[in-house]
PDB file of C-alpha atoms and ligand atoms in Angstrom:
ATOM      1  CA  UNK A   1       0.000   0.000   0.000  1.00  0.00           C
ATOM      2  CA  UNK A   2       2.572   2.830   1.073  1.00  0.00           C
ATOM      3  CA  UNK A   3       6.068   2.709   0.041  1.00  0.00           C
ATOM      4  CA  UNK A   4       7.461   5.067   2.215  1.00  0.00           C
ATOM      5  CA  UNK A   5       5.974   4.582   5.469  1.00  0.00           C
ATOM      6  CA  UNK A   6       6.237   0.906   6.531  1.00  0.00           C
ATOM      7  CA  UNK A   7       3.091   0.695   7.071  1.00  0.00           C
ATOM      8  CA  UNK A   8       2.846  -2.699   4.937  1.00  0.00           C
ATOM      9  CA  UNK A   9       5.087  -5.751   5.514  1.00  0.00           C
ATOM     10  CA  UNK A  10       6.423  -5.413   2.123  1.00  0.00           C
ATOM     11  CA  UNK A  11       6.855  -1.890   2.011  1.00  0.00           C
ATOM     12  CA  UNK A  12      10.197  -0.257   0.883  1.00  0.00           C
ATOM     13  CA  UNK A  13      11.011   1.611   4.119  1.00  0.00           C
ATOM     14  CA  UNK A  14      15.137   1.520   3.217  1.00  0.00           C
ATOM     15  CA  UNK A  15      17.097  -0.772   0.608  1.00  0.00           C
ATOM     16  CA  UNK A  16      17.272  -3.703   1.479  1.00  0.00           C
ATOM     17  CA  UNK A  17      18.683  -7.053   0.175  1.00  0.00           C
ATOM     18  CA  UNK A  18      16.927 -10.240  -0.608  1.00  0.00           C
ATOM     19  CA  UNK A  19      18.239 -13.397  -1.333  1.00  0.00           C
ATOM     20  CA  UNK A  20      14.922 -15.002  -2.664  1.00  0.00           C
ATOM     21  CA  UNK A  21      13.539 -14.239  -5.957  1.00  0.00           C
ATOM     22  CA  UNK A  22      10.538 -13.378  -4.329  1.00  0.00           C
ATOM     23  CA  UNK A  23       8.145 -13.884  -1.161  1.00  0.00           C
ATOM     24  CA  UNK A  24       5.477 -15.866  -2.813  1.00  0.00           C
ATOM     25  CA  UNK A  25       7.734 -18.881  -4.550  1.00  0.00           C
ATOM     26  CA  UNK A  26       8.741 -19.131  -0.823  1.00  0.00           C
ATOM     27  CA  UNK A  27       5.771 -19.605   0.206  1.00  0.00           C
ATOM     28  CA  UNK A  28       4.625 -21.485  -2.048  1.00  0.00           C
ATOM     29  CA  UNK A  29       7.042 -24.287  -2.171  1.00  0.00           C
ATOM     30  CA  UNK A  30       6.348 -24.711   1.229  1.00  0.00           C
ATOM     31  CA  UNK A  31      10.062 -27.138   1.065  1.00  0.00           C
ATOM     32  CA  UNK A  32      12.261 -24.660   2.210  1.00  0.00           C
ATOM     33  CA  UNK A  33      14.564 -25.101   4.522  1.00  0.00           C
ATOM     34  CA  UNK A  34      15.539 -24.159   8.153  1.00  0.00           C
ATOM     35  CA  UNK A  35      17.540 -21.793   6.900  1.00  0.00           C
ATOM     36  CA  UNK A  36      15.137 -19.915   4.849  1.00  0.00           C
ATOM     37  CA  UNK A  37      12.735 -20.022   7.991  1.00  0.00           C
ATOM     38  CA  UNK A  38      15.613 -18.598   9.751  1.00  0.00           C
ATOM     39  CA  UNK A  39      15.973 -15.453   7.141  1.00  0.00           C
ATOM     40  CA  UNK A  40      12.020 -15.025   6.742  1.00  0.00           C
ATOM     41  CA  UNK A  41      12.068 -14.251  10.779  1.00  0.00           C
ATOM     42  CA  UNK A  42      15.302 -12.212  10.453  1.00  0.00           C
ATOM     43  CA  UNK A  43      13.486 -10.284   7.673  1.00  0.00           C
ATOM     44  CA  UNK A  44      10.262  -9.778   9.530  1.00  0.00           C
ATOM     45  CA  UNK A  45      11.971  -8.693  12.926  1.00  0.00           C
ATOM     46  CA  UNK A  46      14.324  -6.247   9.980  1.00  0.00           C
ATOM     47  CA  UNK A  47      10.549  -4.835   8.797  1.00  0.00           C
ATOM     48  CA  UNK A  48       9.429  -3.889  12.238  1.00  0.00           C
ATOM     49  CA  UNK A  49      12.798  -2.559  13.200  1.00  0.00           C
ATOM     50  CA  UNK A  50      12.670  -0.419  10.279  1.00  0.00           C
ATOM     51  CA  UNK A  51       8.918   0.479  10.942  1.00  0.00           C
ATOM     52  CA  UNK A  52       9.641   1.103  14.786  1.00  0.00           C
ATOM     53  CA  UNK A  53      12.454   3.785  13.604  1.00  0.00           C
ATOM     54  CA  UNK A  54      10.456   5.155  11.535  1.00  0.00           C
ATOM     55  CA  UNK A  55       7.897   6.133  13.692  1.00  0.00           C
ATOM     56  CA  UNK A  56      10.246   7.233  16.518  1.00  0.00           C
ATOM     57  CA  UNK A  57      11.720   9.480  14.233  1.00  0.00           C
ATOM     58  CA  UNK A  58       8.689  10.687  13.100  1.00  0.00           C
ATOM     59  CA  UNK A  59       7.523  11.268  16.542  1.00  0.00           C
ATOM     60  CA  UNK A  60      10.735  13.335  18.167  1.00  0.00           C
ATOM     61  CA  UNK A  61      10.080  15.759  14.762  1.00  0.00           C
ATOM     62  CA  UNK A  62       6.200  15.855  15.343  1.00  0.00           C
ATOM     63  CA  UNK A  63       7.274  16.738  19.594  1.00  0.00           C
ATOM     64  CA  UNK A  64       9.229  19.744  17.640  1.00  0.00           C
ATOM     65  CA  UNK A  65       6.682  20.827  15.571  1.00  0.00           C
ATOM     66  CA  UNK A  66       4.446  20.873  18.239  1.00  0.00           C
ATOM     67  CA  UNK A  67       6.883  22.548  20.602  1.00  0.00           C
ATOM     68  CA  UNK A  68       7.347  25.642  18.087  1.00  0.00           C
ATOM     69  CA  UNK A  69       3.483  26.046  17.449  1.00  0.00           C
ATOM     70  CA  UNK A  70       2.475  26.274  21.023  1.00  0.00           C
ATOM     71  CA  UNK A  71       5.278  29.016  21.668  1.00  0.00           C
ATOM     72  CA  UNK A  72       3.917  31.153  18.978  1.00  0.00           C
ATOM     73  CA  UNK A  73       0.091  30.096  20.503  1.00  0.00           C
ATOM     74  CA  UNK A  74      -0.452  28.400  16.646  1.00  0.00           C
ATOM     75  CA  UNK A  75      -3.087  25.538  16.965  1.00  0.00           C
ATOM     76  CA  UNK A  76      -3.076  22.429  13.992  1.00  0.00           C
ATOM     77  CA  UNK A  77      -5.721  19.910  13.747  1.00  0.00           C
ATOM     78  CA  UNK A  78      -5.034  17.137  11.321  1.00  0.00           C
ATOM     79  CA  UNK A  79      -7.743  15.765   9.549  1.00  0.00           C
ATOM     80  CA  UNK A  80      -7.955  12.324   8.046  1.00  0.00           C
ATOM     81  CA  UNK A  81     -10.593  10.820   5.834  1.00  0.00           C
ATOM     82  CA  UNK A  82     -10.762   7.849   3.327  1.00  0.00           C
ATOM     83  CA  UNK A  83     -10.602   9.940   0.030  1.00  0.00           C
ATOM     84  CA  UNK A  84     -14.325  11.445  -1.057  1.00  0.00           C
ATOM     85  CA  UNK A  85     -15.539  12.334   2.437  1.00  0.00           C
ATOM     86  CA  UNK A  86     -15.705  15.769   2.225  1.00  0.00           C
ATOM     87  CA  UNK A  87     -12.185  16.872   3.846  1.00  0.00           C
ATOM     88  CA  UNK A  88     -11.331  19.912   1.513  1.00  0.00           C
ATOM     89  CA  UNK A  89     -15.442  21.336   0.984  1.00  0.00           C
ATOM     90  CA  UNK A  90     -15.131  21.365   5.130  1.00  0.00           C
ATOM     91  CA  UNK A  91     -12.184  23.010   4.862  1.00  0.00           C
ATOM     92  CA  UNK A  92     -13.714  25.133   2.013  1.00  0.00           C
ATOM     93  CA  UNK A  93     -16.880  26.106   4.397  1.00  0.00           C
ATOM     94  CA  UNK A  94     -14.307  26.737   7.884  1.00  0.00           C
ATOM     95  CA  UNK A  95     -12.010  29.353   5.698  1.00  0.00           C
ATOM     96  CA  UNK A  96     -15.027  31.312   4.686  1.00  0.00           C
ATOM     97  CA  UNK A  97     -16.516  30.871   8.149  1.00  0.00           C
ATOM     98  CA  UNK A  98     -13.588  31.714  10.157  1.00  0.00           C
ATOM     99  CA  UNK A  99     -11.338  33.780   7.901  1.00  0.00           C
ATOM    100  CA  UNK A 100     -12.231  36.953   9.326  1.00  0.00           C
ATOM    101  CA  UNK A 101     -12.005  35.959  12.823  1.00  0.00           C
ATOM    102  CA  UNK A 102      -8.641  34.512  13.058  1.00  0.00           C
ATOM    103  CA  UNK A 103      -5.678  33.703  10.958  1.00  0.00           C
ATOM    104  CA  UNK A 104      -6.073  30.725   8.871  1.00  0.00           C
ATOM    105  CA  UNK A 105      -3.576  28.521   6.895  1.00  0.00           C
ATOM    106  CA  UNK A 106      -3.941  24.976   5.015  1.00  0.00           C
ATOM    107  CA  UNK A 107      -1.290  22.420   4.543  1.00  0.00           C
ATOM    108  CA  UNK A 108      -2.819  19.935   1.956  1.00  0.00           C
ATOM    109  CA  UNK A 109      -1.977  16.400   1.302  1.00  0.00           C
ATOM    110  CA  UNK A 110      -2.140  14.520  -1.818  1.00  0.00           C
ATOM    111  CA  UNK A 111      -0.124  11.838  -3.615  1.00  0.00           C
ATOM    112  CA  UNK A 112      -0.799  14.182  -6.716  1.00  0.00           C
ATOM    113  CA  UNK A 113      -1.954  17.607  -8.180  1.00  0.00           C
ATOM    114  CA  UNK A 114      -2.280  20.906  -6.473  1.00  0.00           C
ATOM    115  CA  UNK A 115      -6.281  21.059  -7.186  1.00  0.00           C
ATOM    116  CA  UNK A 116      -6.940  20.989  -3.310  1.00  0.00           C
ATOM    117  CA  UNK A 117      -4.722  23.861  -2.348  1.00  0.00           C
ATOM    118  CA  UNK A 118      -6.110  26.063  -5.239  1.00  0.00           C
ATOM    119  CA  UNK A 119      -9.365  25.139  -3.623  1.00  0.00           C
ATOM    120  CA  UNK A 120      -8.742  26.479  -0.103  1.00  0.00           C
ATOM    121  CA  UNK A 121      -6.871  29.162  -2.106  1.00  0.00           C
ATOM    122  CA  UNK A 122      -9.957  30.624  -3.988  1.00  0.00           C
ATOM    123  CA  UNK A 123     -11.901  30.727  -0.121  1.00  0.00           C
ATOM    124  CA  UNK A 124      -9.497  32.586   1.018  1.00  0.00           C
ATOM    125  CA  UNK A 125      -6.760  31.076   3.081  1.00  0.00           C
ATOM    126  CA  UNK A 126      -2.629  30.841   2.277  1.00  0.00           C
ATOM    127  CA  UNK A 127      -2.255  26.855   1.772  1.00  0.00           C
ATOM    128  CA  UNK A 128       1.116  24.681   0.885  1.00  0.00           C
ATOM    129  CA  UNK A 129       0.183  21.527  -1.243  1.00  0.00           C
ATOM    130  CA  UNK A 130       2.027  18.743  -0.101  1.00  0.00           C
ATOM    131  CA  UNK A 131       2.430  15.700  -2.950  1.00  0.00           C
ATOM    132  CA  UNK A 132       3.683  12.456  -1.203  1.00  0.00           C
ATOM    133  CA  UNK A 133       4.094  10.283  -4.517  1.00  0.00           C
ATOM    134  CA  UNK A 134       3.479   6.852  -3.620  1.00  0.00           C
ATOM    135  CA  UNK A 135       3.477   7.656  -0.361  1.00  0.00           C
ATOM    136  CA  UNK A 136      -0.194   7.552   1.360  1.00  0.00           C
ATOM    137  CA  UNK A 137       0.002   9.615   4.754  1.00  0.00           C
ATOM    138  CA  UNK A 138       1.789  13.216   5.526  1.00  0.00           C
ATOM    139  CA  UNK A 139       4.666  13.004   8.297  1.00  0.00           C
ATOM    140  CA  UNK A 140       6.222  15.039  10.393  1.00  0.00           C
ATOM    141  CA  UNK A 141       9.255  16.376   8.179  1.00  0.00           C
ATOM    142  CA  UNK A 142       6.522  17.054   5.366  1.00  0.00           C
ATOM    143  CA  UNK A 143       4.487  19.279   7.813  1.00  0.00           C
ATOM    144  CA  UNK A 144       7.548  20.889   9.195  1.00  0.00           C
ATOM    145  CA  UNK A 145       8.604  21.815   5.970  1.00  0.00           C
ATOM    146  CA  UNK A 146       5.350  23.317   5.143  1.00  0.00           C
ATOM    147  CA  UNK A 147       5.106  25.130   8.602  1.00  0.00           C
ATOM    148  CA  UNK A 148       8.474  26.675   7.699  1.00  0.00           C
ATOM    149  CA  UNK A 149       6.671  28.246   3.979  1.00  0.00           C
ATOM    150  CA  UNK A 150       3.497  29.240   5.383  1.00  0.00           C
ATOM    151  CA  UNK A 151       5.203  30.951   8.605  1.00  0.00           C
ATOM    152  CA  UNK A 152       1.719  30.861  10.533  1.00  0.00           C
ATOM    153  CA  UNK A 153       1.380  34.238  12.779  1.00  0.00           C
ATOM    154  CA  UNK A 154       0.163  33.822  16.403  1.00  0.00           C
ATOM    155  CA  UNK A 155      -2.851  32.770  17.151  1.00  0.00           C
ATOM    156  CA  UNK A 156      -3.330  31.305  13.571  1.00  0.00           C
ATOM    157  CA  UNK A 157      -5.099  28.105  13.258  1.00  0.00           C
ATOM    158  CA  UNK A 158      -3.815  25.290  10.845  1.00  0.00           C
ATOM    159  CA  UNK A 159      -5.781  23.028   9.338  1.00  0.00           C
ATOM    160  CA  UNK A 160      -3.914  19.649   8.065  1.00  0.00           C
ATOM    161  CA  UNK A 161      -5.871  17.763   5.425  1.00  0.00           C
ATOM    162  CA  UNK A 162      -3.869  14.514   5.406  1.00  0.00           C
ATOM    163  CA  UNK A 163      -3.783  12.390   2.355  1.00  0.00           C
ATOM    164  CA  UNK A 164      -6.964  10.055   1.784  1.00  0.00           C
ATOM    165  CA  UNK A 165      -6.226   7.163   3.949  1.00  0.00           C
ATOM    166  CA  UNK A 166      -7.596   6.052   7.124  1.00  0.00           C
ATOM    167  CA  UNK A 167      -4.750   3.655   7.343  1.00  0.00           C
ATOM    168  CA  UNK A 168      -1.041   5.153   8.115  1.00  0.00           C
ATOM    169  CA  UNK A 169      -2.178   8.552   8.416  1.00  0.00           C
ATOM    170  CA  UNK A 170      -3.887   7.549  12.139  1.00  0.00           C
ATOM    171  CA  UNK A 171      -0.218   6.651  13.150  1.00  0.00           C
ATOM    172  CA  UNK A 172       2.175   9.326  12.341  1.00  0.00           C
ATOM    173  CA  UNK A 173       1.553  12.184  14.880  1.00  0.00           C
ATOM    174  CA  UNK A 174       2.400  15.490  12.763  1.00  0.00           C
ATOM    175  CA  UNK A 175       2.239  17.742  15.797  1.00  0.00           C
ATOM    176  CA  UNK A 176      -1.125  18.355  15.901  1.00  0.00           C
ATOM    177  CA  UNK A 177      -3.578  19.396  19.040  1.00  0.00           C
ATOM    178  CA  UNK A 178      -6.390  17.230  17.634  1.00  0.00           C
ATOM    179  CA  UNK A 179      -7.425  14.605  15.236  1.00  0.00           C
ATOM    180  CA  UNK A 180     -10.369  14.557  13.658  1.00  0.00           C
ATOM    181  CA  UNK A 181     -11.491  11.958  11.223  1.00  0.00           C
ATOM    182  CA  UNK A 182     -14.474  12.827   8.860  1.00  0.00           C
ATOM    183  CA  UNK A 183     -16.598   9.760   8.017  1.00  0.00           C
ATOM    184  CA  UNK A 184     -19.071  10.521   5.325  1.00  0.00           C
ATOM    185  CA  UNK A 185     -22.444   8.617   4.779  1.00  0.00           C
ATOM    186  CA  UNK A 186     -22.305   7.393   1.505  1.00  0.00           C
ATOM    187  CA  UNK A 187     -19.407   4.925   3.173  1.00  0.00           C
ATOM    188  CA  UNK A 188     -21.407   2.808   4.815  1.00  0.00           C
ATOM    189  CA  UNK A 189     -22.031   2.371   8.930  1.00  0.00           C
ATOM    190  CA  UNK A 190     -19.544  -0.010   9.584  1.00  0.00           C
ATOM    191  CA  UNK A 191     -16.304   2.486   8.553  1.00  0.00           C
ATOM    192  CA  UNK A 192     -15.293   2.693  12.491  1.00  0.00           C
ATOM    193  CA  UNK A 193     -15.302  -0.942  12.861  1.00  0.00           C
ATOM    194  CA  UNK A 194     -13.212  -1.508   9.432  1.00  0.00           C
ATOM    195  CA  UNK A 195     -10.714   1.198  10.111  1.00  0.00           C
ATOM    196  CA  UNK A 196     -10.892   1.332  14.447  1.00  0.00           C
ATOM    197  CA  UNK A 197      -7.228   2.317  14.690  1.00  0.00           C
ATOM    198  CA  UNK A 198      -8.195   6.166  12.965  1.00  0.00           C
ATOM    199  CA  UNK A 199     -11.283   6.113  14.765  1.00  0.00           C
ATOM    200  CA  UNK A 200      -9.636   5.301  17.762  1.00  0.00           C
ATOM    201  CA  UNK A 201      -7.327   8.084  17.359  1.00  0.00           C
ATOM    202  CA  UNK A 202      -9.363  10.491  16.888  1.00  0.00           C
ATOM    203  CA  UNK A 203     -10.150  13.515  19.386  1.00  0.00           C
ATOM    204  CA  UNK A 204     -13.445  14.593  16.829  1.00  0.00           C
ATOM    205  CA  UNK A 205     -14.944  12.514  14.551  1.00  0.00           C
ATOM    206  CA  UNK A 206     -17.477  14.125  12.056  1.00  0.00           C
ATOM    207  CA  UNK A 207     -19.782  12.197  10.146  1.00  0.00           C
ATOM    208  CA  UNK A 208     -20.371  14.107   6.445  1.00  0.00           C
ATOM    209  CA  UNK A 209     -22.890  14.346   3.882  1.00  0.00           C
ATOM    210  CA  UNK A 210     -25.955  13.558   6.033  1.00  0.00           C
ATOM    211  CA  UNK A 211     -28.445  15.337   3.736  1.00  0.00           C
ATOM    212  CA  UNK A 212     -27.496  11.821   1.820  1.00  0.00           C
ATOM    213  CA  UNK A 213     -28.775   9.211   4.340  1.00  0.00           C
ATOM    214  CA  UNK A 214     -32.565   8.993   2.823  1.00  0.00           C
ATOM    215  CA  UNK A 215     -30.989   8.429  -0.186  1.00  0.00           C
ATOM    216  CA  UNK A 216     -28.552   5.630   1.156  1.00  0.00           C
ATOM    217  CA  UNK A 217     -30.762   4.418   3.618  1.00  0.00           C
ATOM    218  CA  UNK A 218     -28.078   4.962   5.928  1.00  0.00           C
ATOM    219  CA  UNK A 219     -28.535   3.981   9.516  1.00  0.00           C
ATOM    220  CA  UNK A 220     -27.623   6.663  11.797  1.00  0.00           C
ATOM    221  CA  UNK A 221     -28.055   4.904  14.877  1.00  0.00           C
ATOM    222  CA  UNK A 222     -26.069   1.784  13.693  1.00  0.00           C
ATOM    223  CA  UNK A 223     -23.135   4.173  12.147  1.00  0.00           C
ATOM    224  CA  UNK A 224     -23.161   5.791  15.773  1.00  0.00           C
ATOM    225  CA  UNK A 225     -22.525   2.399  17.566  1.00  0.00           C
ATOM    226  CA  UNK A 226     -20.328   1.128  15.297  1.00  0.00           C
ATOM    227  CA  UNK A 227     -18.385   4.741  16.189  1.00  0.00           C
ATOM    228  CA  UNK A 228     -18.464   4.310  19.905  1.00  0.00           C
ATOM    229  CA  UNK A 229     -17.372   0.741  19.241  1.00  0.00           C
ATOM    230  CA  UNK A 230     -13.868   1.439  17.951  1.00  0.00           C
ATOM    231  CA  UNK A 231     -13.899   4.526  20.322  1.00  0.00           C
ATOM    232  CA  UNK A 232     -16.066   4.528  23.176  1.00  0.00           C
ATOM    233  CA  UNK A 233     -17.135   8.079  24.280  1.00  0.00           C
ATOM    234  CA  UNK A 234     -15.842   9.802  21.249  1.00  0.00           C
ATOM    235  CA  UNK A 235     -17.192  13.225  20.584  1.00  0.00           C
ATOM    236  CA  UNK A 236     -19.152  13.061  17.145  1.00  0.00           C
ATOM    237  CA  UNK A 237     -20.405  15.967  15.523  1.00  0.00           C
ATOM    238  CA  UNK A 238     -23.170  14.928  12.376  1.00  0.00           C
ATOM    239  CA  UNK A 239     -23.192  17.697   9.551  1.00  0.00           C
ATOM    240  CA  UNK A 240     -23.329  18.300   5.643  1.00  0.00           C
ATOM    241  CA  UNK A 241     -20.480  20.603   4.406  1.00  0.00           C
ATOM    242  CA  UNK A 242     -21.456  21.128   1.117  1.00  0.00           C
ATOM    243  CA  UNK A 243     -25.165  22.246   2.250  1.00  0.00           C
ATOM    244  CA  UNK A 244     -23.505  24.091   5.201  1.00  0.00           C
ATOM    245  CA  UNK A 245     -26.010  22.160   7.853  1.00  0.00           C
ATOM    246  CA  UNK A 246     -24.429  21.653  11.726  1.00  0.00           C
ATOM    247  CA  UNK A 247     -21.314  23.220  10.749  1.00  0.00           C
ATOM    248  CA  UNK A 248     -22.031  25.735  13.847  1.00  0.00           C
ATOM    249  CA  UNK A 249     -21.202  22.792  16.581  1.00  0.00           C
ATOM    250  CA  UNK A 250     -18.291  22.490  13.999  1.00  0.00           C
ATOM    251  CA  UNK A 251     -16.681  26.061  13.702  1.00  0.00           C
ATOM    252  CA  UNK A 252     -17.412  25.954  18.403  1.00  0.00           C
ATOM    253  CA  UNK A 253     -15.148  22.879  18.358  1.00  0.00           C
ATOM    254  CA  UNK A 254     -12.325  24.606  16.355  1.00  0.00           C
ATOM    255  CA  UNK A 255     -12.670  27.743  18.846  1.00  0.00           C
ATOM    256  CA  UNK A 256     -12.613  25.751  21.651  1.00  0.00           C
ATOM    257  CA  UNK A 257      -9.281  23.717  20.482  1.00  0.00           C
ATOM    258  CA  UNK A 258      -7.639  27.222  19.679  1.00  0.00           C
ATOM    259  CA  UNK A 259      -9.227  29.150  22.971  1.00  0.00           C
ATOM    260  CA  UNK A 260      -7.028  26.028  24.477  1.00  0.00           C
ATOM    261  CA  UNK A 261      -3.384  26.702  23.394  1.00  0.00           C
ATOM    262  CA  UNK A 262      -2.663  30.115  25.028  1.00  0.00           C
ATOM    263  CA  UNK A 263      -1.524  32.990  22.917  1.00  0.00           C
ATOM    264  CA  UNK A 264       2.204  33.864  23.819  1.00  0.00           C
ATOM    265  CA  UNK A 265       1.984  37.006  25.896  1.00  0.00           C
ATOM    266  CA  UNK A 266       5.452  37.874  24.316  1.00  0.00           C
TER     267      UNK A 266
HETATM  268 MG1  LIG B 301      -9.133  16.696  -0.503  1.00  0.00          MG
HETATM  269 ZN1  LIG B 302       1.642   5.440   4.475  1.00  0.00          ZN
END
């Protein structure tokens, strides 16, 4: 799935070499011998080495980010979503909402195309697009580097849309004060029981696009359960972006988060 992140056992994390011509004739022949067991486990236990530095680096840079936003009282939320949710038209709605309340910047994230950024652009808010590639979550260095273009002021608020994944994105921490994952309706009820790990690490999770549930016959109550299953006493906020319904309980959240993180008195 990702090759940069490993995230998947046969991700790419760093070069690596590999005697067999490949994983599946090894498994396959099901003859080999003690000595091949011997390098599968040594390979494995290589893969999660590689995946546990990963993430450690990621997490000392994502301490830093969030060390340097909180002195200059800057607040990020990074939002995650399987793609088609509805992450950018929220983000759309909050810029032209918010804009003239409090300073406002978007770091996008995208394997390709700047389409999202110009989005956020044209309502209003100062945005760096972020293409990963093959890569399918932001990190830390990405967000860093972004941080250092847009040069939030104090007191601005930065809203992280990460690339369409619930997957890897739910475990690199990018520095953020909150995580909110947007579920949308036409994905079904039981997205929080598929993907629990993003649902579980999420401080918001907002479920999108319910002017579509009489066309979907979507169960709200069932969706809602299968919510407070992967993450019991979640905070869940129900809205439609695009036909600007609930948003209100919305734009109070992303006050309260900023109200949070004192300004600098400096
Ligand atoms: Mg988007
Ligand atoms: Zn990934």
């Amino acid at each position: 799935m990702c090759a940069t992140c490993g995230c998947s056992p046969h991700a790419t994390a760093a070069p690596h070499t590999h005697p067999h011509a490949d994983h599946p004739a090894v498994e396959a022949a099901h003859a080999h011998s003690h000595a091949d067991h011997h390098h599968d486990h040594a390979h494995a236990s290589r893969l999660i080495r590689l995946e546990h530095e990963v993430l450690a680096r990621n997490d000392a840079l994502a301490a830093a980010n969030r060390r340097g936003l909180a002195e200059r009282g800057v607040v990020a939320v990074n939002v995650l979503a399987s793609p088609g949710a509805g992450k950018t038209t929220l983000l759309e709605q909050t810029i032209r909402a918010l804009r003239a309340e409090m300073p406002l910047v978007v770091i996008e994230g995208d394997q390709a195309t700047e389409f999202d950024a110009d989005r956020v652009r044209a309502a209003g808010a100062r945005a760096v697009q972020v293409t990963t590639g093959a890569g399918c979550h932001l990190d830390a260095a990405m967000v860093a580097r972004a941080l250092d273009e847009l040069d939030p002021p104090a007191g601005a608020l930065v809203l992280i849309e990460n690339v369409g994944n619930l997957v890897c994105p739910a475990l690199f921490d990018l520095g953020e004060v909150a995580k909110v994952v947007v579920a949308s309706v036409p994905e079904g009820e039981d997205k929080p029981l598929k993907y629990p790990h993003a649902f579980r690490a999420a401080d918001l999770v907002v479920l999108n696009k319910i002017d579509l549930a009489p066309h979907v016959a979507f169960a709200h109550e069932r969706w809602l359960a299968a919510a407070r299953t992967a993450h019991p006493g979640v905070d869940v906020l129900s809205l439609s972006a695009k036909r600007g319904v609930g948003l209100g309980a919305w734009y109070a959240w992303l006050r309260s988060r900023r109200a949070a993180v004192e300004a600098p008195t400096a």
